[in-house]
Amino acid sequence: MWFLLFIVAVAALAGLHFWWRARFNTLQGQRVAEIETSQRRQQQTAVDAKAQQQVLFNSMLEGLLLLDRTQKIYLANRSFKNLFGLKVELRGKTILEALRLHELDDLVKRVQVEGQVFDYEVKLPDLSERWLQVNAAVINNSAGEREGTILVFHDLTRLKQLERQREEFVANVSHELRTPLSLIKGYTETLLDGARNDPAVAERFLKIIERNTQRLDLLIQDLLTISALESGRMKLELQPVNLHALTEKILGDLHTKAENRNVVLMNEVPELTANGDVNRLDQVIANLVDNAIKYGRVEGHVTVGGKQLEDGRLEMFVRDDGPGIPPEAIDRVFERFYRVDKARSRDQGGTGLGLSIVKHIVQAHGGEVWVESDPGKGATFFFTLPAA
Ligand code: ADP
């Protein structure tokens, strides 16, 4: 009996043991699976976060550089690589190894001491004269220990170019204004000092004063036109413009000026109708013909012509048979205040702004303007316009 009870007890215990093990294994299995799922989820979240971070960094317009605590590159975004024209892997390199820029290396050292440096400007030693603005700061963890350094690069090149253009423009305008003003001032003083008592001298001086006043007036008018064109304040009043008739009217206006230099003016423009602002197109053709008379040869010929291009646009030209434009000046004559021969331009009452105004007006019509010249044989200015 006792033996039977013993056998039953052992069997029950063994059963309990196996049931418990099976249950334990199942629980253990579930637990392991749960841990694995959670780990996988965490890994996926980390991968997603890293991918998002990468997309964010690479979509930044600013160049971004992260250095680790040993000041080696940990991350460089796409804009940074584009700014420096780098295609190689930068991770693990120092700034000097990657960029060979001592100024940036100095900046990183400075940031370690000062904690942050803002608005640091660096000029890249390449030929295109590029400027960068760098903001840099150290990164500390929650325990206050240094984790690395972050540098953000902003391309300042365009801003610097605009700044330089503005400075040049102001300097040029001041210079252009000063020349006639000082002549007016000088001759007025001489007249007041007694020259007015000699009628012949007085008349000569007054004519000089009058000429320079006109020059100032022209200059201010041209400056106002340029400013309106550049700021986009000047709105074109588009309408069908008969280019033959417009040329005829302009050649009539400039007839006396041409006669003074014995220049023959010819209108070879066929019946073409442009879609343009008649007053502005008048200014374009008049400026080009006026230049052709001024800078062409005495007893020369100035021809205005045009044709319809295959793509439907109209192409006009103004040709003279004067000394032409030297090759080095061809690309520059449309710049504000650029003159091939300064003294000649001033003698002729030029402001140095005529071709710049021409270019702006043609471009505002969606056209292009250029010049071709065979030095010694003349210059031909071309421009395109949309047809009506
Ligand atoms: P400007 O007021 O001096 O005439 P523009 O902008 O009209 O200014 O012209 C710029 C310069 O281009 C002139 O000073 C002149 O040196 C040159 N230029 C313009 N047209 C001609 C031309 N037909 N032949 C030779 N040189 C020209």
Coordinates of C-alpha atoms and ligand atoms in Angstrom, one line a residue:
M1 CA 0.0 0.0 0.0
W2 CA 2.7 2.5 1.1
F3 CA 4.7 1.4 -1.9
L4 CA 1.7 2.2 -4.2
L5 CA 1.2 5.6 -2.6
F6 CA 4.9 6.3 -3.0
I7 CA 4.7 5.4 -6.8
V8 CA 1.7 7.6 -7.2
A9 CA 3.4 10.5 -5.4
V10 CA 6.6 10.1 -7.5
A11 CA 4.5 10.0 -10.7
A12 CA 2.6 13.1 -9.6
L13 CA 5.8 14.9 -8.8
A14 CA 7.3 13.9 -12.1
G15 CA 4.2 15.0 -14.0
L16 CA 4.2 18.3 -12.1
H17 CA 7.9 18.7 -13.0
F18 CA 7.4 18.1 -16.7
W19 CA 4.3 20.3 -16.8
W20 CA 6.2 23.1 -15.1
R21 CA 9.2 22.7 -17.4
A22 CA 7.0 22.7 -20.5
R23 CA 5.2 25.8 -19.1
F24 CA 8.5 27.4 -18.1
N25 CA 10.0 26.8 -21.6
T26 CA 6.9 28.3 -23.2
L27 CA 7.0 31.3 -21.0
Q28 CA 10.8 31.6 -21.6
G29 CA 10.2 31.3 -25.3
Q30 CA 7.6 34.0 -25.2
R31 CA 9.8 36.2 -23.1
V32 CA 12.8 35.8 -25.5
A33 CA 10.5 36.4 -28.5
E34 CA 9.2 39.6 -26.8
I35 CA 12.7 40.8 -26.1
E36 CA 13.8 40.1 -29.6
T37 CA 10.8 41.9 -31.0
S38 CA 11.5 44.9 -28.8
Q39 CA 15.2 44.9 -29.7
R40 CA 14.2 44.7 -33.4
R41 CA 11.8 47.6 -32.9
Q42 CA 14.4 49.6 -31.2
Q43 CA 16.9 48.9 -33.9
Q44 CA 14.4 49.8 -36.6
T45 CA 13.6 53.1 -34.8
A46 CA 17.3 53.8 -34.5
V47 CA 17.7 53.1 -38.3
D48 CA 14.7 55.2 -39.1
A49 CA 15.9 58.1 -36.9
K50 CA 19.3 57.9 -38.5
A51 CA 17.8 57.9 -42.0
Q52 CA 15.6 60.8 -41.1
Q53 CA 18.6 62.7 -39.7
Q54 CA 20.5 62.0 -42.9
V55 CA 17.7 63.3 -45.1
L56 CA 17.4 66.4 -42.8
F57 CA 21.1 67.1 -42.9
N58 CA 21.4 66.5 -46.7
S59 CA 18.4 68.8 -47.4
M60 CA 20.0 71.7 -45.5
L61 CA 21.1 74.6 -47.7
E62 CA 23.9 75.3 -45.2
G63 CA 27.0 73.1 -45.1
L64 CA 27.1 71.0 -41.9
L65 CA 30.1 69.4 -40.3
L66 CA 30.2 67.4 -37.1
L67 CA 33.5 66.7 -35.4
D68 CA 33.9 64.0 -32.7
R69 CA 35.6 64.7 -29.4
T70 CA 39.1 64.0 -31.1
Q71 CA 38.2 66.7 -33.7
K72 CA 37.9 64.2 -36.5
I73 CA 35.1 64.4 -39.0
Y74 CA 32.1 62.4 -37.9
L75 CA 29.5 63.7 -40.4
A76 CA 29.6 66.1 -43.4
N77 CA 26.3 66.8 -45.2
R78 CA 25.8 67.1 -49.0
S79 CA 25.9 70.9 -49.0
F80 CA 29.2 70.9 -47.2
K81 CA 30.7 68.6 -49.8
N82 CA 29.3 70.7 -52.6
L83 CA 30.7 73.9 -51.1
F84 CA 34.1 72.4 -51.1
G85 CA 33.8 70.3 -54.2
L86 CA 34.6 67.1 -52.3
K87 CA 33.5 63.7 -53.4
V88 CA 35.6 61.4 -51.1
E89 CA 34.6 60.0 -47.8
L90 CA 35.5 62.4 -45.0
R91 CA 34.7 60.4 -41.9
G92 CA 37.7 60.0 -39.6
K93 CA 39.8 62.8 -41.3
T94 CA 40.9 66.0 -39.6
I95 CA 39.9 69.3 -41.0
L96 CA 43.4 69.9 -42.3
E97 CA 43.5 66.4 -43.9
A98 CA 40.2 66.9 -45.6
L99 CA 40.3 70.6 -46.6
R100 CA 43.9 71.9 -46.1
L101 CA 42.4 75.1 -44.8
H102 CA 44.5 76.4 -41.8
E103 CA 42.0 79.2 -41.1
L104 CA 39.3 76.5 -40.4
D105 CA 41.7 74.5 -38.3
D106 CA 42.4 77.6 -36.3
L107 CA 38.7 78.2 -35.9
V108 CA 38.1 74.7 -34.5
K109 CA 40.9 75.3 -31.9
R110 CA 39.3 78.7 -31.0
V111 CA 35.9 77.1 -30.5
Q112 CA 37.4 74.6 -28.1
V113 CA 38.5 77.5 -25.9
E114 CA 35.6 79.9 -26.4
G115 CA 32.7 77.4 -26.6
Q116 CA 31.2 79.1 -29.7
V117 CA 32.2 81.5 -32.5
F118 CA 29.7 83.1 -34.8
D119 CA 30.0 85.0 -38.1
Y120 CA 33.5 83.9 -38.9
E121 CA 34.3 84.7 -42.5
V122 CA 36.6 82.5 -44.6
K123 CA 37.8 83.2 -48.2
L124 CA 38.3 80.0 -50.1
P125 CA 41.7 79.9 -51.8
D126 CA 40.2 79.0 -55.2
L127 CA 40.1 81.1 -58.3
S128 CA 36.4 81.8 -58.1
E129 CA 36.7 84.1 -55.0
R130 CA 34.2 82.4 -52.8
W131 CA 33.4 83.5 -49.3
L132 CA 31.9 81.4 -46.5
Q133 CA 30.4 82.4 -43.2
V134 CA 30.9 79.9 -40.4
N135 CA 29.1 79.5 -37.1
A136 CA 30.7 77.0 -34.8
A137 CA 30.0 75.6 -31.3
V138 CA 31.1 72.8 -29.1
I139 CA 28.5 70.1 -28.2
N140 CA 28.4 68.9 -24.5
N141 CA 26.4 65.9 -23.2
S142 CA 24.1 66.1 -20.2
A143 CA 27.0 65.5 -17.8
G144 CA 28.7 68.5 -19.3
E145 CA 31.4 66.4 -21.0
R146 CA 32.6 67.5 -24.5
E147 CA 31.1 65.3 -27.2
G148 CA 32.2 67.1 -30.3
T149 CA 32.0 70.3 -32.4
I150 CA 29.4 71.5 -34.9
L151 CA 30.2 73.9 -37.7
V152 CA 27.6 75.4 -40.0
F153 CA 28.7 77.0 -43.3
H154 CA 26.8 79.6 -45.2
D155 CA 27.9 80.7 -48.8
L156 CA 28.4 84.5 -48.7
T157 CA 29.8 84.7 -52.3
R158 CA 26.6 86.2 -53.9
L159 CA 26.2 88.7 -51.0
K160 CA 29.8 89.8 -51.3
Q161 CA 29.5 90.2 -55.0
L162 CA 26.4 92.4 -54.6
E163 CA 28.1 94.4 -51.9
R164 CA 31.1 95.0 -54.2
Q165 CA 28.9 95.9 -57.1
R166 CA 27.1 98.4 -55.0
E167 CA 30.3 99.9 -53.7
E168 CA 31.7 100.2 -57.3
F169 CA 28.4 101.7 -58.4
V170 CA 28.4 104.4 -55.7
A171 CA 32.1 105.2 -56.4
N172 CA 31.4 105.4 -60.2
V173 CA 28.3 107.6 -59.7
S174 CA 30.2 109.9 -57.3
H175 CA 33.0 110.2 -59.8
E176 CA 30.7 110.8 -62.8
L177 CA 28.8 113.5 -60.8
R178 CA 31.9 115.1 -59.5
T179 CA 33.6 115.8 -62.9
P180 CA 30.8 118.0 -64.4
L181 CA 30.1 119.6 -61.0
S182 CA 33.7 120.6 -60.4
L183 CA 33.8 122.1 -63.9
I184 CA 30.6 124.1 -63.2
K185 CA 31.9 125.2 -59.9
G186 CA 35.4 126.2 -61.3
Y187 CA 34.0 128.2 -64.3
T188 CA 31.3 129.9 -62.1
E189 CA 34.0 131.1 -59.6
T190 CA 36.2 132.3 -62.5
L191 CA 33.3 134.3 -63.9
L192 CA 32.5 135.8 -60.5
D193 CA 36.2 136.6 -60.0
G194 CA 36.0 139.0 -63.0
A195 CA 36.0 136.9 -66.2
R196 CA 32.3 138.0 -66.7
N197 CA 33.6 141.4 -67.6
D198 CA 35.0 140.1 -70.9
P199 CA 32.0 139.2 -73.0
A200 CA 33.8 136.7 -75.2
V201 CA 35.4 134.8 -72.3
A202 CA 32.1 135.0 -70.4
E203 CA 30.2 133.4 -73.3
R204 CA 32.7 130.6 -73.7
F205 CA 32.6 129.8 -70.0
L206 CA 28.8 129.9 -69.8
K207 CA 28.7 127.5 -72.7
I208 CA 31.0 125.1 -70.8
I209 CA 28.7 125.4 -67.8
E210 CA 25.6 124.8 -69.9
R211 CA 27.2 121.7 -71.5
N212 CA 28.1 120.2 -68.1
T213 CA 24.7 121.0 -66.7
Q214 CA 23.2 119.0 -69.6
R215 CA 25.6 116.2 -68.8
L216 CA 24.5 116.1 -65.2
D217 CA 20.9 116.1 -66.3
L218 CA 21.5 113.2 -68.8
L219 CA 23.4 111.3 -66.1
I220 CA 20.6 111.7 -63.6
Q221 CA 18.0 110.7 -66.1
D222 CA 20.0 107.6 -67.1
L223 CA 20.6 106.7 -63.4
L224 CA 16.8 106.9 -62.7
T225 CA 16.1 104.7 -65.8
I226 CA 18.6 102.1 -64.7
S227 CA 17.3 102.1 -61.2
A228 CA 13.7 101.7 -62.4
L229 CA 14.7 98.9 -64.8
E230 CA 16.8 97.0 -62.2
S231 CA 14.2 97.2 -59.5
G232 CA 11.5 96.0 -61.9
R233 CA 9.5 99.1 -61.2
M234 CA 9.4 99.9 -64.9
K235 CA 6.4 98.1 -66.4
L236 CA 6.4 97.5 -70.1
E237 CA 3.3 98.6 -72.0
L238 CA 3.3 95.9 -74.7
Q239 CA 1.7 96.5 -78.0
P240 CA 2.4 95.8 -81.7
V241 CA 5.3 98.0 -82.8
N242 CA 6.1 98.5 -86.5
L243 CA 10.0 98.4 -86.4
H244 CA 10.4 100.0 -89.9
A245 CA 8.3 103.0 -89.0
L246 CA 10.0 103.3 -85.5
T247 CA 13.5 103.2 -87.1
E248 CA 12.4 105.9 -89.7
K249 CA 11.3 108.2 -86.9
I250 CA 14.5 107.7 -84.9
L251 CA 16.8 108.3 -87.9
G252 CA 14.8 111.5 -88.4
D253 CA 15.4 112.5 -84.8
L254 CA 19.2 111.9 -85.2
H255 CA 19.5 113.4 -88.6
T256 CA 21.2 116.6 -87.5
K257 CA 23.6 114.8 -85.3
A258 CA 24.6 112.5 -88.2
E259 CA 24.9 115.4 -90.6
N260 CA 27.4 117.1 -88.2
R261 CA 29.7 114.1 -88.8
N262 CA 28.7 113.6 -92.4
V263 CA 27.4 110.2 -91.5
V264 CA 24.8 108.5 -93.8
L265 CA 21.9 106.8 -92.0
M266 CA 20.1 103.9 -93.7
N267 CA 16.9 102.2 -92.8
E268 CA 16.9 98.6 -94.1
V269 CA 14.4 97.3 -91.6
P270 CA 11.7 95.3 -93.5
E271 CA 8.0 95.3 -92.4
L272 CA 8.4 93.6 -89.0
T273 CA 6.0 94.0 -86.1
A274 CA 7.4 93.3 -82.6
N275 CA 5.5 92.8 -79.4
G276 CA 7.1 95.6 -77.3
D277 CA 6.9 98.8 -75.4
V278 CA 7.3 101.4 -78.2
N279 CA 8.9 104.1 -75.9
R280 CA 11.5 101.6 -74.6
L281 CA 12.3 100.2 -78.0
D282 CA 12.7 103.8 -79.2
Q283 CA 15.3 104.2 -76.5
V284 CA 17.1 100.9 -77.5
I285 CA 17.4 101.8 -81.2
A286 CA 18.1 105.5 -80.6
N287 CA 20.9 104.6 -78.1
L288 CA 22.5 102.2 -80.6
V289 CA 22.3 104.6 -83.6
D290 CA 23.5 107.5 -81.4
N291 CA 26.6 105.4 -80.4
A292 CA 27.2 104.3 -84.0
I293 CA 27.2 108.0 -85.1
K294 CA 29.4 109.0 -82.1
Y295 CA 31.9 106.2 -82.2
G296 CA 31.7 105.4 -85.9
R297 CA 33.9 107.2 -88.4
V298 CA 33.3 110.7 -89.8
E299 CA 31.7 110.3 -93.3
G300 CA 30.8 106.8 -92.4
H301 CA 27.6 104.8 -92.8
V302 CA 25.1 103.6 -90.1
T303 CA 22.6 100.9 -91.1
V304 CA 19.6 99.6 -89.1
G305 CA 18.2 96.3 -90.4
G306 CA 16.3 93.3 -89.2
K307 CA 14.8 89.9 -90.1
Q308 CA 12.4 87.3 -88.7
L309 CA 14.2 84.2 -87.4
E310 CA 13.1 80.7 -88.1
D311 CA 11.8 80.3 -84.5
G312 CA 9.5 83.3 -85.0
R313 CA 11.5 85.9 -83.1
L314 CA 12.7 89.1 -84.7
E315 CA 16.4 90.0 -84.9
M316 CA 17.5 93.6 -85.4
F317 CA 20.9 95.1 -86.0
V318 CA 22.6 98.5 -86.0
R319 CA 25.9 98.5 -88.0
D320 CA 28.6 101.1 -88.5
D321 CA 31.9 101.1 -90.4
G322 CA 34.0 102.9 -87.7
P323 CA 37.0 101.6 -85.7
G324 CA 34.9 98.9 -84.0
I325 CA 35.5 97.4 -80.5
P326 CA 38.6 95.6 -79.4
P327 CA 38.1 91.9 -78.6
E328 CA 38.9 92.4 -74.9
A329 CA 36.1 95.0 -74.6
I330 CA 33.4 93.0 -76.4
D331 CA 32.0 91.3 -73.2
R332 CA 32.3 94.5 -71.2
V333 CA 30.6 97.3 -73.2
F334 CA 27.2 96.4 -71.6
E335 CA 28.5 96.9 -68.1
R336 CA 27.5 100.1 -66.3
F337 CA 30.1 102.9 -66.8
Y338 CA 32.4 100.8 -68.9
R339 CA 33.9 102.8 -71.8
V340 CA 36.6 101.7 -74.3
D341 CA 37.9 105.2 -74.6
K342 CA 36.9 107.3 -71.5
A343 CA 38.0 110.7 -72.9
R344 CA 36.2 110.1 -76.2
S345 CA 33.0 109.1 -74.5
R346 CA 33.0 112.1 -72.2
D347 CA 33.8 114.5 -75.1
Q348 CA 30.7 113.0 -76.9
G349 CA 28.6 113.6 -73.7
G350 CA 28.3 109.9 -73.0
T351 CA 27.2 108.7 -69.5
G352 CA 28.6 105.2 -69.9
L353 CA 25.1 103.9 -69.1
G354 CA 23.6 103.7 -72.6
L355 CA 24.4 100.1 -73.4
S356 CA 23.5 98.9 -69.9
I357 CA 20.0 100.5 -70.4
V358 CA 19.8 98.8 -73.8
K359 CA 20.6 95.5 -72.3
H360 CA 18.0 95.8 -69.5
I361 CA 15.2 96.9 -71.9
V362 CA 15.9 94.1 -74.3
Q363 CA 16.1 91.5 -71.5
A364 CA 12.8 92.9 -70.1
H365 CA 11.3 92.0 -73.5
G366 CA 12.7 88.5 -73.2
G367 CA 15.3 89.2 -75.8
E368 CA 19.1 89.0 -76.0
V369 CA 21.6 91.6 -77.1
W370 CA 25.2 91.2 -78.3
V371 CA 27.9 92.9 -80.4
E372 CA 30.2 91.6 -83.1
S373 CA 33.1 93.6 -84.3
D374 CA 35.9 93.4 -86.7
P375 CA 38.3 96.0 -85.3
G376 CA 39.1 98.7 -87.9
K377 CA 36.0 97.7 -90.0
G378 CA 33.1 98.5 -87.7
A379 CA 30.8 97.2 -85.0
T380 CA 27.3 95.6 -85.3
F381 CA 25.0 95.4 -82.4
F382 CA 22.3 92.8 -82.5
F383 CA 19.2 92.3 -80.4
T384 CA 16.2 89.9 -80.5
L385 CA 12.5 90.7 -79.7
P386 CA 9.3 88.7 -79.6
A387 CA 7.2 89.1 -82.7
A388 CA 3.7 90.5 -82.3
Ligands
ADP1 P1 28.6 106.0 -73.5 O1 27.7 106.9 -72.8 O2 30.0 106.1 -73.1 O3 28.4 106.0 -75.0 P2 27.6 103.3 -73.7 O4 27.1 102.4 -72.6 O5 26.5 103.7 -74.7 O6 28.2 104.5 -73.0 O7 28.8 102.6 -74.5 C1 29.8 102.1 -73.7 C2 31.1 102.1 -74.5 O8 31.1 101.2 -75.6 C3 31.4 103.5 -75.2 O9 32.0 104.3 -74.3 C4 32.3 103.1 -76.3 O10 33.6 103.0 -75.9 C5 31.8 101.7 -76.7 N1 30.9 101.7 -77.9 C6 29.6 101.7 -77.9 N2 29.1 101.7 -79.2 C7 30.2 101.6 -80.0 C8 30.4 101.6 -81.4 N3 29.4 101.6 -82.3 N4 31.6 101.5 -81.9 C9 32.7 101.6 -81.1 N5 32.6 101.6 -79.7 C10 31.4 101.6 -79.2

